[in-house]
Coordinates of N, CA and C in Angstrom, one line a residue:
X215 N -4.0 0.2 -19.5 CA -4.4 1.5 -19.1 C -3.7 2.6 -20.0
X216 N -4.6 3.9 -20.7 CA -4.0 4.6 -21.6 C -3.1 5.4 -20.5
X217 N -2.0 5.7 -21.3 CA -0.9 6.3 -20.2 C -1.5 8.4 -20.5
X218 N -2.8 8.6 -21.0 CA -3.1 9.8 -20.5 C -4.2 9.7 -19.4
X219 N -4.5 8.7 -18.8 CA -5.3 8.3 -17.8 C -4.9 9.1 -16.6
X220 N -5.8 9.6 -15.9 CA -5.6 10.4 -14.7 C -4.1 9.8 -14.1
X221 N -4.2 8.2 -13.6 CA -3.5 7.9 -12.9 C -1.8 8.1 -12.9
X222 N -2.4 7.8 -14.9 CA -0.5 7.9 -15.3 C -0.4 9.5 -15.0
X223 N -1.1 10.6 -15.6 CA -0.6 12.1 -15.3 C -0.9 12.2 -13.9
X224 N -0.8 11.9 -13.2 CA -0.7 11.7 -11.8 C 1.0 11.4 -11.2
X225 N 1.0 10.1 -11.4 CA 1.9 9.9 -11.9 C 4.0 10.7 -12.1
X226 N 3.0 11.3 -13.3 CA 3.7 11.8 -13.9 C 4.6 13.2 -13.6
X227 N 3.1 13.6 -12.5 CA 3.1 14.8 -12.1 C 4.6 14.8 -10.9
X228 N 4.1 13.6 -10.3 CA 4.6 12.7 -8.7 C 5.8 13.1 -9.2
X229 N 6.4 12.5 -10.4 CA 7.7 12.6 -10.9 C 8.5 13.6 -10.7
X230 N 7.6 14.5 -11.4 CA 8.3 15.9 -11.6 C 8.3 16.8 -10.5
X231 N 7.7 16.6 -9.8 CA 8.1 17.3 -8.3 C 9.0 16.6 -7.5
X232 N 8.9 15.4 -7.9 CA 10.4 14.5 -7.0 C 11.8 15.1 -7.4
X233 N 11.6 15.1 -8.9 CA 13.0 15.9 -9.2 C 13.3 17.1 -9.0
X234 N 12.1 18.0 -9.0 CA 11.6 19.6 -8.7 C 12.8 19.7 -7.2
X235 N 11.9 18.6 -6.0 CA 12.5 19.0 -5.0 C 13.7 18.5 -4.8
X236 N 14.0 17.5 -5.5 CA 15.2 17.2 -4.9 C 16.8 17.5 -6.2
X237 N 16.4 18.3 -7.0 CA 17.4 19.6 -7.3 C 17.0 20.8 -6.3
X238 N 16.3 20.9 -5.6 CA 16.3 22.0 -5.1 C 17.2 21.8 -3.3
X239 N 17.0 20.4 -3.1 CA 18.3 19.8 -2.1 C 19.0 19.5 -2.6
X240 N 19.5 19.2 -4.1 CA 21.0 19.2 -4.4 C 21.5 20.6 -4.5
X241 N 20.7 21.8 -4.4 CA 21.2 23.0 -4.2 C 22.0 23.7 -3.2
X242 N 20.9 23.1 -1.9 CA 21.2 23.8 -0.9 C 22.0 22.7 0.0
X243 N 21.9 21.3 -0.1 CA 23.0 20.5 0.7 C 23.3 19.5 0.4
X244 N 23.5 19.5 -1.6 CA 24.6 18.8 -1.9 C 24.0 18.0 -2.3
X245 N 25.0 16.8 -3.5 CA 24.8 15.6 -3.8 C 24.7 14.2 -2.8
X246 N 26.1 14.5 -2.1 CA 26.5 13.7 -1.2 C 25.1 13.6 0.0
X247 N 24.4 14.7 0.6 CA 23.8 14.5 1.5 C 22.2 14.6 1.0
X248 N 21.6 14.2 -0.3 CA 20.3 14.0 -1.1 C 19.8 12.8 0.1
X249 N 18.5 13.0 0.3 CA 17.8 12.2 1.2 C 16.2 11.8 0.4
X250 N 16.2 11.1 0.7 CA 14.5 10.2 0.0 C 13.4 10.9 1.2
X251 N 14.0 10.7 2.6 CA 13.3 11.0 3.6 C 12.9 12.4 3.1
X252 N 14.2 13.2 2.9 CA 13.8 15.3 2.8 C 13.3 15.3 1.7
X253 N 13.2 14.7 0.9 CA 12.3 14.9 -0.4 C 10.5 14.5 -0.2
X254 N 10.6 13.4 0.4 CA 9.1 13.2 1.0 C 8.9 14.1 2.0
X255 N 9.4 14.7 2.9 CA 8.6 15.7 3.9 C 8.4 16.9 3.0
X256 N 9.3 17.3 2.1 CA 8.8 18.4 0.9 C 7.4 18.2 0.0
X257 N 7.6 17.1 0.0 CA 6.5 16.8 -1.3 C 5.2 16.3 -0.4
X258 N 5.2 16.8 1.0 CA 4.3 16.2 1.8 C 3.6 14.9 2.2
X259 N 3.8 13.8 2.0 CA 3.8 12.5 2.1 C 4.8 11.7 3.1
X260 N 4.5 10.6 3.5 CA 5.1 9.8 3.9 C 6.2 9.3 3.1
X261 N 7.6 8.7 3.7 CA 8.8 8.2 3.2 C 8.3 7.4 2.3
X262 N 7.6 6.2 3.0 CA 7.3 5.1 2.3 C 6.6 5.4 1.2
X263 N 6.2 6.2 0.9 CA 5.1 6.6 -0.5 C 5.9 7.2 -1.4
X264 N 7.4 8.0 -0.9 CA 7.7 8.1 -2.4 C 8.7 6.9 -2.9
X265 N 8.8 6.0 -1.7 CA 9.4 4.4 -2.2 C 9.0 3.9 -3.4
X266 N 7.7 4.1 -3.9 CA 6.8 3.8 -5.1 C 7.2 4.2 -6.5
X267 N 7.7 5.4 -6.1 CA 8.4 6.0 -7.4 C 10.1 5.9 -8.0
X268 N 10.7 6.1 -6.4 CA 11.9 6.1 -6.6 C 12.7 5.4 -5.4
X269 N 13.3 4.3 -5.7 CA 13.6 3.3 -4.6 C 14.8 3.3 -3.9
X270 N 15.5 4.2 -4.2 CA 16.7 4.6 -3.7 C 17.3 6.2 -4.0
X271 N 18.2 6.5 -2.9 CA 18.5 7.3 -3.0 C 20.0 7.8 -4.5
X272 N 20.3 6.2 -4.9 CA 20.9 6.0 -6.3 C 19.8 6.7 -7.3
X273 N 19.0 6.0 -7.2 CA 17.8 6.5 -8.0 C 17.3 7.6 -8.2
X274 N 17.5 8.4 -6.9 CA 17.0 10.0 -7.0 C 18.0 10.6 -7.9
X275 N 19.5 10.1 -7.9 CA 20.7 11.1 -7.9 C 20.5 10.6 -10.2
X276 N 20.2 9.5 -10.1 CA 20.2 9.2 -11.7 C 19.4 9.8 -12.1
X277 N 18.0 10.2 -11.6 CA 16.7 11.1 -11.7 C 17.5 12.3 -12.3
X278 N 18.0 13.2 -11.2 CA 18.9 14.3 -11.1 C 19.6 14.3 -12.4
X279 N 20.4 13.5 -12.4 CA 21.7 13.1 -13.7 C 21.2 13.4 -14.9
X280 N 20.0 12.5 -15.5 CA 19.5 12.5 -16.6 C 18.6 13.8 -16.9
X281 N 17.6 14.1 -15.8 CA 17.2 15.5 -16.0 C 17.9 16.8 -16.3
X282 N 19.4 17.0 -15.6 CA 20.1 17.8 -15.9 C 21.1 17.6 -17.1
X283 N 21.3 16.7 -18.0 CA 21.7 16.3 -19.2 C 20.9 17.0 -19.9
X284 N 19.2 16.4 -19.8 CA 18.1 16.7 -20.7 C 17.9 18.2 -21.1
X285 N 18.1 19.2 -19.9 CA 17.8 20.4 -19.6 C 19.3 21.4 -20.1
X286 N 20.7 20.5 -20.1 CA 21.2 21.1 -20.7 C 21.6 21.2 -22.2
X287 N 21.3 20.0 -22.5 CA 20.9 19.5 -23.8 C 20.0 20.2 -24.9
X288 N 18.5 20.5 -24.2 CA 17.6 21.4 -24.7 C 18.0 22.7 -25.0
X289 N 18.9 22.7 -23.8 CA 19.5 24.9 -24.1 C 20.1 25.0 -25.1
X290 N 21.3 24.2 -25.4 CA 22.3 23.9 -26.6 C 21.4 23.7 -27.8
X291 N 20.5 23.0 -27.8 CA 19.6 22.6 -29.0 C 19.0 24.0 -29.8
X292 N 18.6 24.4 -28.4 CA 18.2 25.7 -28.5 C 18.6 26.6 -29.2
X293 N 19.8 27.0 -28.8 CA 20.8 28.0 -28.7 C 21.4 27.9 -30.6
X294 N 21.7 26.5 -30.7 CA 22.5 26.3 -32.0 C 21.5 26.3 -33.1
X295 N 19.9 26.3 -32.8 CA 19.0 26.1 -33.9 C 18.8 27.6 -34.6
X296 N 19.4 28.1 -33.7 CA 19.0 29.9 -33.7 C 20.0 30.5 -34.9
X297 N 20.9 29.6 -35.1 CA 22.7 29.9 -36.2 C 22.2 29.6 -37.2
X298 N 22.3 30.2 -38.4 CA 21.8 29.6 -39.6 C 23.3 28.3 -39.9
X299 N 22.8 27.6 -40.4 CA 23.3 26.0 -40.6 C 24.9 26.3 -41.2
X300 N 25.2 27.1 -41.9 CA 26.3 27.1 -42.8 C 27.4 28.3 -41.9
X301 N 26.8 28.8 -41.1 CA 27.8 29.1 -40.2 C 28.2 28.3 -39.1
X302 N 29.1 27.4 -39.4 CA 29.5 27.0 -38.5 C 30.3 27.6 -37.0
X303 N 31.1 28.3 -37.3 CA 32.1 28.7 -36.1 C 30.6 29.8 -35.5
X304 N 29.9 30.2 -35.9 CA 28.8 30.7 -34.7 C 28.0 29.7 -34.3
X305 N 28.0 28.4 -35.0 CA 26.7 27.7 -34.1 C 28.2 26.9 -33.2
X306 N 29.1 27.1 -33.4 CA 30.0 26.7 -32.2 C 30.1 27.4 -30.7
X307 N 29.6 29.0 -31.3 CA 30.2 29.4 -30.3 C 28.9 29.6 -29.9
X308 N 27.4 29.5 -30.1 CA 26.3 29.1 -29.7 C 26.5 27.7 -28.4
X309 N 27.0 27.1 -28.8 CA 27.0 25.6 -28.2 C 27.8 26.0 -27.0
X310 N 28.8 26.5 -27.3 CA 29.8 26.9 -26.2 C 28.8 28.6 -25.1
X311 N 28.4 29.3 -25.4 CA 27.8 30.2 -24.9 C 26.1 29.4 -24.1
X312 N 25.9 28.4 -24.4 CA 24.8 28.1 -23.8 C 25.5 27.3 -22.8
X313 N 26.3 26.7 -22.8 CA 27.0 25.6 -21.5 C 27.0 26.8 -20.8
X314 N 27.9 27.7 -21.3 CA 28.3 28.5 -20.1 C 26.8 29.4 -19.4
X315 N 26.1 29.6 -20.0 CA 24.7 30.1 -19.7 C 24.3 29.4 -18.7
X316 N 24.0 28.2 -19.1 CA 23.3 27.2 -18.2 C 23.8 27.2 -16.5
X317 N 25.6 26.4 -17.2 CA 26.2 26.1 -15.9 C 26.1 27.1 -15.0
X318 N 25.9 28.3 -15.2 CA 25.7 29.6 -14.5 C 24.3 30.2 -13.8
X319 N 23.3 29.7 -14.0 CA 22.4 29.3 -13.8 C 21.7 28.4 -12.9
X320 N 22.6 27.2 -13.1 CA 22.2 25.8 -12.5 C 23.7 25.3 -12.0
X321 N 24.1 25.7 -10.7 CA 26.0 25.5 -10.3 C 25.7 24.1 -10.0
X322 N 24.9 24.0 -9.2 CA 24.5 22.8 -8.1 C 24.5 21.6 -8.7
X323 N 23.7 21.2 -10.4 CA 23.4 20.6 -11.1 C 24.6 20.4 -11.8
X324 N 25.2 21.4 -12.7 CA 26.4 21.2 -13.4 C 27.6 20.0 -12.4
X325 N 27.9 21.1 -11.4 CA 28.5 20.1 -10.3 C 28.3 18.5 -10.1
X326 N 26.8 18.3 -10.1 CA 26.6 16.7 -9.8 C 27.1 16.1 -11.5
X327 N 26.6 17.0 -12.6 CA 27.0 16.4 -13.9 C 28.8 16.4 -14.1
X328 N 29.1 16.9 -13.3 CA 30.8 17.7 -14.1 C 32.0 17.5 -12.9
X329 N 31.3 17.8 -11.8 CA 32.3 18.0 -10.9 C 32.8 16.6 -10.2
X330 N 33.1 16.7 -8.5 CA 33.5 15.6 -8.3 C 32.6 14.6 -8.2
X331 N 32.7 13.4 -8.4 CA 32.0 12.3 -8.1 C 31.2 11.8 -7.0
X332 N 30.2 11.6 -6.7 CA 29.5 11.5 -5.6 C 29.6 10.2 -4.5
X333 N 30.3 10.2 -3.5 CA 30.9 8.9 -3.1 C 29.4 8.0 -3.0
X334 N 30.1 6.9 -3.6 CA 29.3 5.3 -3.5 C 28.4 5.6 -4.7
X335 N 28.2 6.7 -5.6 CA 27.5 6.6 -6.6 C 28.0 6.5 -7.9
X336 N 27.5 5.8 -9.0 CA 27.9 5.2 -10.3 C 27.0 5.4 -11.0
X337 N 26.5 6.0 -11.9 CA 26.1 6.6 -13.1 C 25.4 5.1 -14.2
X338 N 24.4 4.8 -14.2 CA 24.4 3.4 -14.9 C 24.1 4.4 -16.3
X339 N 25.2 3.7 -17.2 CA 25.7 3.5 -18.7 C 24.2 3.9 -19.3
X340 N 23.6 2.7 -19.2 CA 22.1 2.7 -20.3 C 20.8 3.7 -20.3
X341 N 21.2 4.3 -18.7 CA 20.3 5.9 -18.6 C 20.8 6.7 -18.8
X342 N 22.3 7.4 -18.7 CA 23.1 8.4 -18.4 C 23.8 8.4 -20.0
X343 N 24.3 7.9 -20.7 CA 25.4 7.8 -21.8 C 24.4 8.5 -23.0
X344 N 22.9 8.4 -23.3 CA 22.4 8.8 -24.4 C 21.9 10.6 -24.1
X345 N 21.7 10.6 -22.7 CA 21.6 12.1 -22.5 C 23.0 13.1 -21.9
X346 N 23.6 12.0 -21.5 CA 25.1 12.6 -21.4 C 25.7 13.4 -22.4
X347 N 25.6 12.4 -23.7 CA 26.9 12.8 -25.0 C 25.8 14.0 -25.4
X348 N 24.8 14.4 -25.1 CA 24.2 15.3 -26.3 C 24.8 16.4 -26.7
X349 N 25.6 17.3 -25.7 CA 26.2 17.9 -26.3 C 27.4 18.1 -27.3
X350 N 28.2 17.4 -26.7 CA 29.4 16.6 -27.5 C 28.9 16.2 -29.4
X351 N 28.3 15.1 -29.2 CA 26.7 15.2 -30.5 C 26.5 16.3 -31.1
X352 N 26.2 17.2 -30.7 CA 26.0 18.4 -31.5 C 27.2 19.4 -31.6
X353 N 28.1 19.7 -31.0 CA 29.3 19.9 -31.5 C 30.1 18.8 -32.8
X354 N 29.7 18.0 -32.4 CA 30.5 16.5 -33.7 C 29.5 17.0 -34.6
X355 N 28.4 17.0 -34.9 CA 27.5 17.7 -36.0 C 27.8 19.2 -36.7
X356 N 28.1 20.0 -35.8 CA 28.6 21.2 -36.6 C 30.5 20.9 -37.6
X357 N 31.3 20.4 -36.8 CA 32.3 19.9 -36.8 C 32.1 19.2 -38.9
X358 N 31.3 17.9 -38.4 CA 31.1 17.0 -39.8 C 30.6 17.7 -40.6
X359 N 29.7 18.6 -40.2 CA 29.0 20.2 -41.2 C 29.9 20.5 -41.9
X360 N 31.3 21.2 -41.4 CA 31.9 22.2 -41.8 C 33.0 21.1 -42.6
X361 N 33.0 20.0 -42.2 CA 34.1 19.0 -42.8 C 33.2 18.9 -44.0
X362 N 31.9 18.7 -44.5 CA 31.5 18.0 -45.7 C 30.9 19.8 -46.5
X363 N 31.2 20.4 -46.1 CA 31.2 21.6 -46.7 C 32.5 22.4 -47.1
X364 N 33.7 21.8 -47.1 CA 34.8 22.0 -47.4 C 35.5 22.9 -46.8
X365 N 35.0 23.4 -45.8 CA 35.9 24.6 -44.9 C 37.3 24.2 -44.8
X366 N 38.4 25.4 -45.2 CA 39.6 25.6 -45.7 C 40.7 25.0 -44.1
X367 N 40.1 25.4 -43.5 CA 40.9 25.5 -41.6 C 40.1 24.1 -41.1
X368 N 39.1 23.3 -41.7 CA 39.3 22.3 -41.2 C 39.7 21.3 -41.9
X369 N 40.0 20.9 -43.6 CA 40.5 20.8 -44.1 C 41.8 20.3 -43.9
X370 N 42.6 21.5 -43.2 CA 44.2 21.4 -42.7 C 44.2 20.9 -41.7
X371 N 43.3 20.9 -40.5 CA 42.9 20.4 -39.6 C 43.2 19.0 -39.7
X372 N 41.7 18.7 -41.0 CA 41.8 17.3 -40.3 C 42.8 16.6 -41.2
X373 N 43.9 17.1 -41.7 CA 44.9 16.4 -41.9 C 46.3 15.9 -41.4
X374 N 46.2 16.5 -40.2 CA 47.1 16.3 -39.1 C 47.1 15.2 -38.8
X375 N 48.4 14.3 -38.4 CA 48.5 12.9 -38.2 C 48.5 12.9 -36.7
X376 N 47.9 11.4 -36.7 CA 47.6 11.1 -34.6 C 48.5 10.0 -34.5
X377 N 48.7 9.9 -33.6 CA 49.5 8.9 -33.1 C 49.1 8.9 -31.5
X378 N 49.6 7.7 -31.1 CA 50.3 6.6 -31.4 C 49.1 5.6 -31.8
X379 N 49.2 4.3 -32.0 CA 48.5 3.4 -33.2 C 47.2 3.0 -32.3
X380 N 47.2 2.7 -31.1 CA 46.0 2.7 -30.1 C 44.8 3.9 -30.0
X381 N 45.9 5.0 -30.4 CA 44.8 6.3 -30.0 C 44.1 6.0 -31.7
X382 N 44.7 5.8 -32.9 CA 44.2 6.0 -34.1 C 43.0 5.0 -34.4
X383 N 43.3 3.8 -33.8 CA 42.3 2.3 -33.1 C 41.4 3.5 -32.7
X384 N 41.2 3.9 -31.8 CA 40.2 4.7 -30.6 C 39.3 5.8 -32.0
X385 N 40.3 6.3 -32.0 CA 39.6 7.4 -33.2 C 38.6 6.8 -34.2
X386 N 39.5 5.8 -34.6 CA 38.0 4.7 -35.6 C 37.0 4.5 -35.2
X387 N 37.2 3.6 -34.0 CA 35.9 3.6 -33.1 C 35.1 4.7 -33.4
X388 N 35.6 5.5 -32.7 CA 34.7 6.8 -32.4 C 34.2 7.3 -33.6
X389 N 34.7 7.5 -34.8 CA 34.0 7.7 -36.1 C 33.2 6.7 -36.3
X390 N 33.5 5.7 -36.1 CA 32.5 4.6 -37.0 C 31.2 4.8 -36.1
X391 N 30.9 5.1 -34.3 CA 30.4 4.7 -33.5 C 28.8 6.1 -33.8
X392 N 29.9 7.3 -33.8 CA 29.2 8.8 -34.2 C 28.8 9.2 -35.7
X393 N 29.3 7.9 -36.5 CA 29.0 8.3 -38.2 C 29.8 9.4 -38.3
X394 N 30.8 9.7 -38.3 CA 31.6 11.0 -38.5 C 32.5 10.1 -39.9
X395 N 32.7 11.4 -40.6 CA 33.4 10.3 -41.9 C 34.7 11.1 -41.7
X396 N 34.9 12.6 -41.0 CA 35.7 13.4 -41.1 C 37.0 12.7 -40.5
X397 N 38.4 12.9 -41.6 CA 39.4 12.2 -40.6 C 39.6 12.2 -39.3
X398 N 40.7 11.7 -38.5 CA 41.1 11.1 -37.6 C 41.6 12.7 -36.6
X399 N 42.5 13.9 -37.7 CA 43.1 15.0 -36.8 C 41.4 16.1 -36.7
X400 N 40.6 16.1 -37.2 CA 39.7 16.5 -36.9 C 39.0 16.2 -35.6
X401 N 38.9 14.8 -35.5 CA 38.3 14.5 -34.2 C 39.2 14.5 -33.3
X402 N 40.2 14.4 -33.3 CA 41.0 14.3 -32.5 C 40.9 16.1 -31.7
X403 N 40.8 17.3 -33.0 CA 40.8 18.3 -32.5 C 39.7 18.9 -32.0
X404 N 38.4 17.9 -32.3 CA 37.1 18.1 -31.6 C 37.4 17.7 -29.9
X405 N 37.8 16.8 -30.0 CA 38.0 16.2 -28.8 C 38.3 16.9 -27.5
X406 N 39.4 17.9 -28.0 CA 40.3 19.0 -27.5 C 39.5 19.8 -27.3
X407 N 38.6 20.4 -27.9 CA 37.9 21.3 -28.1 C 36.5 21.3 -27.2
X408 N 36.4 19.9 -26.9 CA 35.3 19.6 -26.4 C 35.6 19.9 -25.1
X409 N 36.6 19.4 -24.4 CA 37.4 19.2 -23.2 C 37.7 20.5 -22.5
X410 N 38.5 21.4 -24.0 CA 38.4 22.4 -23.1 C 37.3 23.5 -22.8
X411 N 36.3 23.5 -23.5 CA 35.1 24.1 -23.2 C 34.6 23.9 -22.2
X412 N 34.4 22.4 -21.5 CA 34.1 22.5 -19.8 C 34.8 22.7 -19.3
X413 N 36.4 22.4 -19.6 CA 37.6 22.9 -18.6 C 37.1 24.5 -18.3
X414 N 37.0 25.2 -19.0 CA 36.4 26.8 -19.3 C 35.6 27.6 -18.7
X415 N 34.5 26.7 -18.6 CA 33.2 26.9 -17.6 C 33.4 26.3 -15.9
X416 N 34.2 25.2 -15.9 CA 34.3 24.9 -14.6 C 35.0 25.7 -13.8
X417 N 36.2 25.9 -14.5 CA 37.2 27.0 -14.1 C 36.8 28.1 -13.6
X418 N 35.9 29.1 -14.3 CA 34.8 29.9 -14.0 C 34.0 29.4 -13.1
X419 N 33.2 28.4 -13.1 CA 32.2 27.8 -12.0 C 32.5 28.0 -10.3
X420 N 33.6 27.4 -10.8 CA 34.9 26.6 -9.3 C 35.4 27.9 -9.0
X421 N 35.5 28.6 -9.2 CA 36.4 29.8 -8.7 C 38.0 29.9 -8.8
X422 N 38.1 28.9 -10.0 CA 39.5 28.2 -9.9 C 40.3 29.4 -10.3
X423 N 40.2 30.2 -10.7 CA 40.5 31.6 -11.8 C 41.1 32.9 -10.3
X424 N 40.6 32.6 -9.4 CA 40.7 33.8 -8.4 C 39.2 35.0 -8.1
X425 N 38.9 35.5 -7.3 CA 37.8 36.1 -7.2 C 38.5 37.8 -7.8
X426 N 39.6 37.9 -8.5 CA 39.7 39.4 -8.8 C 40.6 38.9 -9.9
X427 N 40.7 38.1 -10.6 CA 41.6 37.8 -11.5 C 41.3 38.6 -12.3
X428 N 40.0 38.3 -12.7 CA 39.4 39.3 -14.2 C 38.1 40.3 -13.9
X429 N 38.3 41.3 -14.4 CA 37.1 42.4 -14.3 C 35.8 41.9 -14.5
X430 N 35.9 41.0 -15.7 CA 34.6 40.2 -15.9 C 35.0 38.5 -16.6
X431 N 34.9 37.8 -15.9 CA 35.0 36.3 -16.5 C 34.7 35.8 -17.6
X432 N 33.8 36.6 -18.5 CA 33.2 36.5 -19.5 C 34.2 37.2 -20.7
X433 N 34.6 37.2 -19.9 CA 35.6 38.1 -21.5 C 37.0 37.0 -21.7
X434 N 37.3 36.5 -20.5 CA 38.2 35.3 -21.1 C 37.5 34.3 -21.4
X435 N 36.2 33.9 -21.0 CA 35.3 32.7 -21.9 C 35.5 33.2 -23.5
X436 N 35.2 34.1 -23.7 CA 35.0 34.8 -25.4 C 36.3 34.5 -25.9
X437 N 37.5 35.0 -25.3 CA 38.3 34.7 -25.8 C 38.9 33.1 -25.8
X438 N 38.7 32.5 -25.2 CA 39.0 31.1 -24.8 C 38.0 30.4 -26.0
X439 N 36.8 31.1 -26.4 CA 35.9 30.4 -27.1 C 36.6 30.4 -28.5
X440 N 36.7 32.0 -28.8 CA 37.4 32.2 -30.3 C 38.5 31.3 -30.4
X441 N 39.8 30.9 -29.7 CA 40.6 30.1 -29.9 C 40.2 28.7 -30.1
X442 N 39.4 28.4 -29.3 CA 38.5 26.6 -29.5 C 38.2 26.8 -30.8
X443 N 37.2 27.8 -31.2 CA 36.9 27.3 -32.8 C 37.8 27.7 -34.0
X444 N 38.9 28.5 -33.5 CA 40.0 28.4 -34.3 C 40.7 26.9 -34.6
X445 N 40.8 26.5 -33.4 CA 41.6 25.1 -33.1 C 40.7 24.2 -33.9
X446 N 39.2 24.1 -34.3 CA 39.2 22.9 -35.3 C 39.1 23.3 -36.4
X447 N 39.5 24.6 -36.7 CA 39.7 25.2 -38.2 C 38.2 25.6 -38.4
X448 N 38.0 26.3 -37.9 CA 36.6 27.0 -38.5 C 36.4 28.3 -38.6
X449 N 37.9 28.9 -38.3 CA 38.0 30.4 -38.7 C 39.4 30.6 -38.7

């Protein structure tokens, strides 16, 4: 059967309101309490009929997972296509300015992607890992950019020694795995870099910061951002 056949965009449609509704109950009551049952009385149907699509309430939450990767993924895509190529430290701070966009946007979703763990739930590797890393990916892309274009500050960067002999093990991996040819203090300072950019946004997210700490939150993201792309030498 051709998959533009009524049945498959049918289908297809079933899908996308599954996930429609049930980010719209990860909104209002959570990962932990996502129900198959409240998603079918939304979507008007019987329980048993959205069994057909999605067989568990695991299943709904991986629906969730991967869609909100895809969606964050697209923003950043977005966001960084807009930099002309050879500037690097703006299409960083593009990359970094759309997380925070998004997560701001979408708390509920960020949270199931970022925050705590959802008890009894496990993330399977082979759906979650290729839309997970996407942004990380495109950060390692601007990064290897500015490394094979000779920029001066990452240069010095990536000449920094790592230690100890396990983490430099790890670091190979991770070059050989992402095609990065850039040394070992480079990634190592991507890494950092990476890390703390959601530390950044969660901080902000979570309220971790205080509700009067800062006039506007956004002004220690900026500054927080300028220092990140300082830190892998790109200004």
């Amino acid at each position: 059967m051709s998959e533009t056949s009524p049945r498959a965009r049918a289908r297809e449609q079933t899908m996308r309101d599954i996930v429609r509704i049930g980010r719209a109950h990860l909104a209002t009551d959570g990962a932990a309490a996502l129900s198959l049952r409240a998603v079918a009385r939304d979507l008007g149907v019987v329980s048993s009929a959205v069994y057909r699509y999605v067989a568990s309430r695991d299943d709904l939450l991986t629906l969730l997972v991967v869609d909100g990767y895809d969606e964050l993924g697209d923003a950043v895509d977005a966001a960084e296509a807009k930099v002309d190529r050879s500037d690097h430290a703006g299409r960083m701070r593009a990359v970094g300015r759309a997380v925070r966009t998004w997560a701001l946007a979408e708390p509920a979703t960020y949270a199931l992607l970022f925050g705590s763990p959802v008890p009894g739930y496990e993330a399977p590797a082979e759906q979650t890992t290729g839309p997970g890393t996407r942004v990380v990916r495109r950060l390692v892309e601007v990064w290897e950019d500015a490394w094979q274009a000779g920029v001066a500050g990452v240069g010095v960067v990536a000449e920094e020694p790592v230690g100890p002999r396990r983490l430099a093990r790890d670091l190979a991996r991770i070059r050989r795995e992402m095609g990065i040819t850039a040394p070992d203090g480079l990634v190592a300072r991507g890494l950092l870099a990476w890390a703390a950019l959601f530390g950044c946004v969660s901080f902000e997210l979570f309220g971790q910061y205080g509700a009067a700490t800062f006039t506007d939150p956004k002004d220690v993201f900026e500054h927080h951002l300028d220092l990140l792309v300082a830190a892998v030498g790109l200004e």
